[in-house]
Each structure stands twice: as structure tokens, then as C-alpha cells.
C-alpha positions as semicolon CSV with decimal commas, in nm:
position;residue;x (nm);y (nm);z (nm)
1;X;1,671;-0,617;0,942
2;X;1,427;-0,483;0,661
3;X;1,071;-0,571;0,691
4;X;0,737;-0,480;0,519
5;X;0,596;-0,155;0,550
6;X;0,246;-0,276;0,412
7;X;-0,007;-0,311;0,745
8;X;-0,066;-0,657;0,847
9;X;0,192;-0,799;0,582
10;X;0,450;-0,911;0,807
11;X;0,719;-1,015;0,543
12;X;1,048;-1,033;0,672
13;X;1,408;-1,043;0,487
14;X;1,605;-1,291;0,584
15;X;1,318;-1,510;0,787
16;X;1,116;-1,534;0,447
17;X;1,250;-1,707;0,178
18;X;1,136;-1,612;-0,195
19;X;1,042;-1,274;-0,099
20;X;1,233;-0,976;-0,261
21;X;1,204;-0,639;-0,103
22;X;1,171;-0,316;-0,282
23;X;1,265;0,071;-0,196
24;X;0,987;0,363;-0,152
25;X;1,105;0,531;-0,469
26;X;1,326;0,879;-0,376
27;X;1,231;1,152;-0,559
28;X;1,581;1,230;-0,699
29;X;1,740;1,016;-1,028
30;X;2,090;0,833;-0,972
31;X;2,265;1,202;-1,036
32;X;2,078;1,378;-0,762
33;X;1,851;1,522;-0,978
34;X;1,478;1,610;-0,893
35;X;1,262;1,437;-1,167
36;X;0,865;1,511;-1,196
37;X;0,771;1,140;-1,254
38;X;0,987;1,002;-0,945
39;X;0,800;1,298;-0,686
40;X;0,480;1,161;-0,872
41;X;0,553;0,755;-0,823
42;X;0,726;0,820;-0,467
43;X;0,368;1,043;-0,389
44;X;0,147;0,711;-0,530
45;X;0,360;0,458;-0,316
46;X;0,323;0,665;-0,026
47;X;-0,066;0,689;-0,031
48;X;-0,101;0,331;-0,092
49;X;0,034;0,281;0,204
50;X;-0,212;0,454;0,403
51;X;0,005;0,500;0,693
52;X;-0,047;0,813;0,897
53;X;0,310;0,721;1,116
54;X;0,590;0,776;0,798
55;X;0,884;0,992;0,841
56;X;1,135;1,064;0,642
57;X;1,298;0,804;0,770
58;X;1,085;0,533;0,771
59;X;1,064;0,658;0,408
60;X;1,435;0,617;0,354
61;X;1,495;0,320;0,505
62;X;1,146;0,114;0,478
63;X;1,071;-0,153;0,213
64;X;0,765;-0,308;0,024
65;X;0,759;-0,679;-0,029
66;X;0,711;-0,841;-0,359
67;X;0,386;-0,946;-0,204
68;X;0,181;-0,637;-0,325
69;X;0,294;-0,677;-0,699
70;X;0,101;-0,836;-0,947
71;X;0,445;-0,958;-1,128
72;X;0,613;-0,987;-0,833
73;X;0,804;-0,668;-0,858
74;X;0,748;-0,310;-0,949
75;X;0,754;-0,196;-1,323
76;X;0,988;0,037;-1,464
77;X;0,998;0,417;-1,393
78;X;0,896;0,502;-1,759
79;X;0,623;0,237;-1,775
80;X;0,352;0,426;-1,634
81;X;0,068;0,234;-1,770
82;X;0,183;-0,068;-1,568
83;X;-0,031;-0,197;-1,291
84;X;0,306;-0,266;-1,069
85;X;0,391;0,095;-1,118
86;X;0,218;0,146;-0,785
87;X;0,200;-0,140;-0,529
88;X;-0,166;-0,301;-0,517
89;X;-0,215;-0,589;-0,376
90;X;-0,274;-0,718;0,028
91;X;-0,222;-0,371;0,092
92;X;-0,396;-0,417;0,465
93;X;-0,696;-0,179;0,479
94;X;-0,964;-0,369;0,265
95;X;-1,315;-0,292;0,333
96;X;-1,392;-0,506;0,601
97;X;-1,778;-0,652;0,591
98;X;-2,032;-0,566;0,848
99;X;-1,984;-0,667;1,235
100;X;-2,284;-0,896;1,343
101;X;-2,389;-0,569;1,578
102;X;-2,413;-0,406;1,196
103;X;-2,629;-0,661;1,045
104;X;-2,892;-0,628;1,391
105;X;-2,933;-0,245;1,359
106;X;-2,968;-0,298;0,974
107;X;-3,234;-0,576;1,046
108;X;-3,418;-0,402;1,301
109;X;-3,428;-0,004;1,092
110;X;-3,574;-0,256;0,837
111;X;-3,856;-0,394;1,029
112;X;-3,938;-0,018;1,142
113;X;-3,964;0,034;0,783
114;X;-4,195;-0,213;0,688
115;X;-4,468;-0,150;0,971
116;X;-4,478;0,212;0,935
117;X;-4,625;0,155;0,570
């Protein structure tokens, strides 16, 4: 069963309907050759991830949802200029805003500032 890779996405095939599921890009074309922009997209889809737990398999075998596309689905290898050529959206590790602990220390280094002027 293939699933999202993308942190906190959750998408799974078969369970969710209307989702299409997309390869990490290999680095090789369809004849087994090494090609410079396929080692350069596969390197861009991997950092997007932000995963520190890929392997080679996971790699091989993993899948990104049609979720993170702006279209729907990633643009074609020779259309670099394409925002889809790299997977950008819901990725999972969005700045997250301050804690209410946060906001306290902020509020109180404040105050220190203002009556030691």
C-alpha cells in the first residue's frame, strides 16, 4: 500500500479517492542513463521533504501525493521554470507561531526594557 511521504499528510492510495500519487524522481532516464537535470530534480524533491529518516529505499519505493502540487501534479522534466517542478505545498514543517510560554518571556524582556530607560 503506497502512502505519502510528506510529514503530517497522511494521503493514502486506495483509502483516498481523487488523490494521484507520484514517484521521487530516479536519477537515471528510461535507458539507464545518468542525466544532470534528473540528479538535480531527484536532489530538490528530496530536500523538500525534510526528512532526516530516507533510504534508498524509502526513496525507491515512497510516493508524493498530488496534494503538494499547485496543478495537481508535477510538471515536466524539461519545464524547469514550473512551480510543480518541485513539490510545494502542505509540505508539514511550516513555521509554527509562538507557544503562549513564548509570548510571556517576550512580554516580560519587554517590560525590563521599558523601566531600565
Amino acid at each position: 500500500m503506497s502512502f505519502c511521504m510528506v510529514v503530517d499528510c497522511g494521503s493514502v492510495y486506495l483509502r483516498d479517492v481523487g488523490i494521484h500519487f507520484y514517484r521521487i524522481p530516479a536519477e537515471t532516464d528510461n535507458k539507464g542513463k545518468r542525466q544532470e537535470l534528473n540528479v538535480r530534480r531527484r536532489q530538490l524533491w528530496i530536500a523538500a521533504l525534510r526528512r532526516d529518516d530516507l533510504t534508498e529505499t524509502k526513496l525507491k519505493y515512497g510516493r508524493i501525493c498530488s496534494k503538494h502540487f499547485i496543478s495537481g501534479k508535477p510538471a515536466h522534466i524539461k519545464d524547469t521554470t514550473n512551480p510543480d517542478w518541485v513539490p510545494s505545498l502542505n509540505m508539514g514543517y511550516q513555521q509554527k507561531s509562538a507557544t503562549a510560554s513564548a509570548k510571556k518571556r517576550i512580554e516580560r524582556y519587554s517590560k525590563r526594557l521599558k523601566t531600565t530607560e
